[in-house]
XYZ file of C-alpha atoms in Angstrom:
178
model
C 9.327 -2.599 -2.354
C 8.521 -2.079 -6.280
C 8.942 -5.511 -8.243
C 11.246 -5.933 -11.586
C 9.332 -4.401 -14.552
C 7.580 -7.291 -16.240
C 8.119 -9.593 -19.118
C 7.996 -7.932 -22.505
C 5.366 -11.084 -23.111
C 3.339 -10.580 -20.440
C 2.925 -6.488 -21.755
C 1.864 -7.665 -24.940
C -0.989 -10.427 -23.569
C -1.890 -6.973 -21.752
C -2.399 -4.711 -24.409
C -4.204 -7.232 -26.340
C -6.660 -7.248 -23.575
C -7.664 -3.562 -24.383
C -10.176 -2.779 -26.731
C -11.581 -0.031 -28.527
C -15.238 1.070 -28.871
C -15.503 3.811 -31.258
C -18.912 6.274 -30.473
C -18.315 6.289 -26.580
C -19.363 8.182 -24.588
C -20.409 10.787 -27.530
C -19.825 9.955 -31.227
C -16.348 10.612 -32.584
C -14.540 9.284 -29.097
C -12.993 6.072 -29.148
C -13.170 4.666 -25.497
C -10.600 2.517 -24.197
C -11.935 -0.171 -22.597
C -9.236 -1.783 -19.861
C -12.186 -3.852 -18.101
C -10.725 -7.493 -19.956
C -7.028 -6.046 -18.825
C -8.322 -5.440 -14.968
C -10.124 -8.916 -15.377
C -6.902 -11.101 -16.054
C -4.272 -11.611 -13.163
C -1.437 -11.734 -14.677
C -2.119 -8.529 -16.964
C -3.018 -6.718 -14.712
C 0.372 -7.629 -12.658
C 2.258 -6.480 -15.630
C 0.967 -3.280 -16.298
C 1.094 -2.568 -12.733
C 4.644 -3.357 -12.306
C 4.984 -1.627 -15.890
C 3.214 1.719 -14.522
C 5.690 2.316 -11.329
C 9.025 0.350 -12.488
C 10.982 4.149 -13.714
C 9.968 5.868 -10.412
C 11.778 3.147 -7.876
C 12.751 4.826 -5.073
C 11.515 8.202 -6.443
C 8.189 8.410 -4.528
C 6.215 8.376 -1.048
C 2.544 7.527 -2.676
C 0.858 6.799 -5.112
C -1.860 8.653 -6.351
C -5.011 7.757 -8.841
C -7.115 9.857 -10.585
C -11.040 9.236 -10.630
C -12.175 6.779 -11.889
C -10.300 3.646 -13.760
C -6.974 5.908 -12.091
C -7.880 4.558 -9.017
C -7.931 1.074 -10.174
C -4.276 1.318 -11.535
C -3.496 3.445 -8.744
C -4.123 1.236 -6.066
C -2.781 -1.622 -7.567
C 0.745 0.190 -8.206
C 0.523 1.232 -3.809
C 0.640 -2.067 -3.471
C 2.836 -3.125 -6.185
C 5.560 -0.324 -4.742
C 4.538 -0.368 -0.900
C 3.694 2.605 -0.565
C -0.480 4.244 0.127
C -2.616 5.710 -1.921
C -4.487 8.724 -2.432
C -7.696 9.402 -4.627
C -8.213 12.538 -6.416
C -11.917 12.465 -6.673
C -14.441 14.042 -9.049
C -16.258 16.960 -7.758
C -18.711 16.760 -4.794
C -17.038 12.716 -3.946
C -14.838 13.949 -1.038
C -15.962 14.572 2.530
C -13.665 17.580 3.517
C -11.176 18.369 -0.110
C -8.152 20.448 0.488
C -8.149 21.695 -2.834
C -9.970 21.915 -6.105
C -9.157 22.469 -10.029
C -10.850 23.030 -12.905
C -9.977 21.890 -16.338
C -11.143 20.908 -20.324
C -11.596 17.368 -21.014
C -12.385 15.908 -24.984
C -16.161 16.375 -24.563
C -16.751 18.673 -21.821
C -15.272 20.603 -18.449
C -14.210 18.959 -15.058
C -13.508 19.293 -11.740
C -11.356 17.294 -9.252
C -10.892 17.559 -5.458
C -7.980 16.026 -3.376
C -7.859 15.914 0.528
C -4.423 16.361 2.094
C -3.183 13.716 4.789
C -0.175 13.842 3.483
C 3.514 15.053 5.260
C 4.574 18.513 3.407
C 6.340 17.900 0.643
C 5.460 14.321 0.030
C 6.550 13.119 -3.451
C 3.652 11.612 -5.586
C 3.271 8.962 -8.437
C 0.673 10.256 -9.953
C -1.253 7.606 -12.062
C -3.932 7.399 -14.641
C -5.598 5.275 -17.394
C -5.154 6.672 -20.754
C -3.476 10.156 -21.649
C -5.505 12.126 -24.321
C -5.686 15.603 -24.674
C -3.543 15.722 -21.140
C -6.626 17.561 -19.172
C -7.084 15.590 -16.416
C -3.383 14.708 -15.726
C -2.826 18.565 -15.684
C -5.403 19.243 -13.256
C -4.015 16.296 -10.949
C -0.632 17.828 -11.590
C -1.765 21.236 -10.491
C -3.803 19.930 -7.470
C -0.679 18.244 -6.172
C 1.615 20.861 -6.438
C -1.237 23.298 -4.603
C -1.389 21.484 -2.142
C 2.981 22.115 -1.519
C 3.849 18.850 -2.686
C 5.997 17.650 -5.741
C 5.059 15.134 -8.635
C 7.771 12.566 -8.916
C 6.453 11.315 -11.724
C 3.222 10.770 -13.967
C 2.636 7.306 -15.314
C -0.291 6.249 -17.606
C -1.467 2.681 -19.480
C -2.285 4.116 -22.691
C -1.412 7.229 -24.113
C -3.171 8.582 -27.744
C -0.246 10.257 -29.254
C -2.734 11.726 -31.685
C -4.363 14.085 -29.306
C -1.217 15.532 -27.926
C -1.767 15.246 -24.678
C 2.689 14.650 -23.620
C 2.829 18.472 -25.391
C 0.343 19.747 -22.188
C 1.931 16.867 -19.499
C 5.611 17.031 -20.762
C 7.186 13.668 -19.026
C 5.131 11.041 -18.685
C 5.542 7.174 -18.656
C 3.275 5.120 -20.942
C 2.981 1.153 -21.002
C 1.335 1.325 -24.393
C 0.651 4.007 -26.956
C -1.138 4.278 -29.980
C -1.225 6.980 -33.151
């Protein structure tokens, strides 16, 4: 059962909640820092019900990408009443399915996912912010390897600058900056 998408009020107490710090994790990144947002009930309700809301009725799971992902992942399984399924940094998983490489701003990746999954499961696939569109590719690409489809990619916070909807193509964003 997803909820109604939130109060347009509500969204905007949320995005308030997000800061920037400039220099992090390497100078010339500017980290977005959801940690007040997670803190605060009712923001984090919002954004939740914000993050799943255009995929009602469209999806089996949900599923988070390592590591603030899984935060907003979980939190929209619950939201939607559906599970949830972690794709992990490297080396994190017990027995992965699957694994992909990929480019991030600063540096090179690589996630794992297991599979528990019925074939052909349709996933939410959720994450933080959308920057350069690296990691939501890889999830993409994991999913689809392992013969099930992406109903959808969702995201809190999307830097338009860094053109990361060119790589992802459709995606949902609560909030987006330039």
């Amino acid at each position: 059962m997803t909820s109604a998408a939130p109060a347009p009020d509500a969204l905007a107490h949320a995005e308030a909640l997000i800061r920037s710090i400039p220099d992090h994790p390497e100078p010339g990144i500017v980290f977005r820092d959801i940690t007040p947002l997670l803190a605060d009930a009712e923001a984090l309700r919002a954004t939740t019900a914000a993050l799943v809301a255009p995929f009602a009725g469209r999806f089996d799971v949900v599923a988070g990408v390592e590591a603030r992902g899984f935060i907003l992942a979980g939190a929209a399984a619950i939201t939607a009443g559906t599970g949830f399924v972690p794709i992990r940094k490297a080396g994190k998983l017990p027995q992965p399915a699957a694994s992909v490489d990929y480019a991030l701003e600063y540096g090179t990746a690589t996630i794992e996912m297991h599979d528990d999954l019925p074939a052909g499961s349709r996933i939410l696939l959720i994450d933080d912010v959308l920057a350069t569109g690296g990691t939501l590719a890889a999830g993409r690409r994991i999913i689809e390897e392992l013969g099930h489809r992406v109903a959808g990619v969702s995201v809190l916070f999307e830097i338009a600058d860094l053109g990361g909807r060119d790589v992802i193509g459709d995606v949902h964003t609560v909030f987006r900056s330039s």
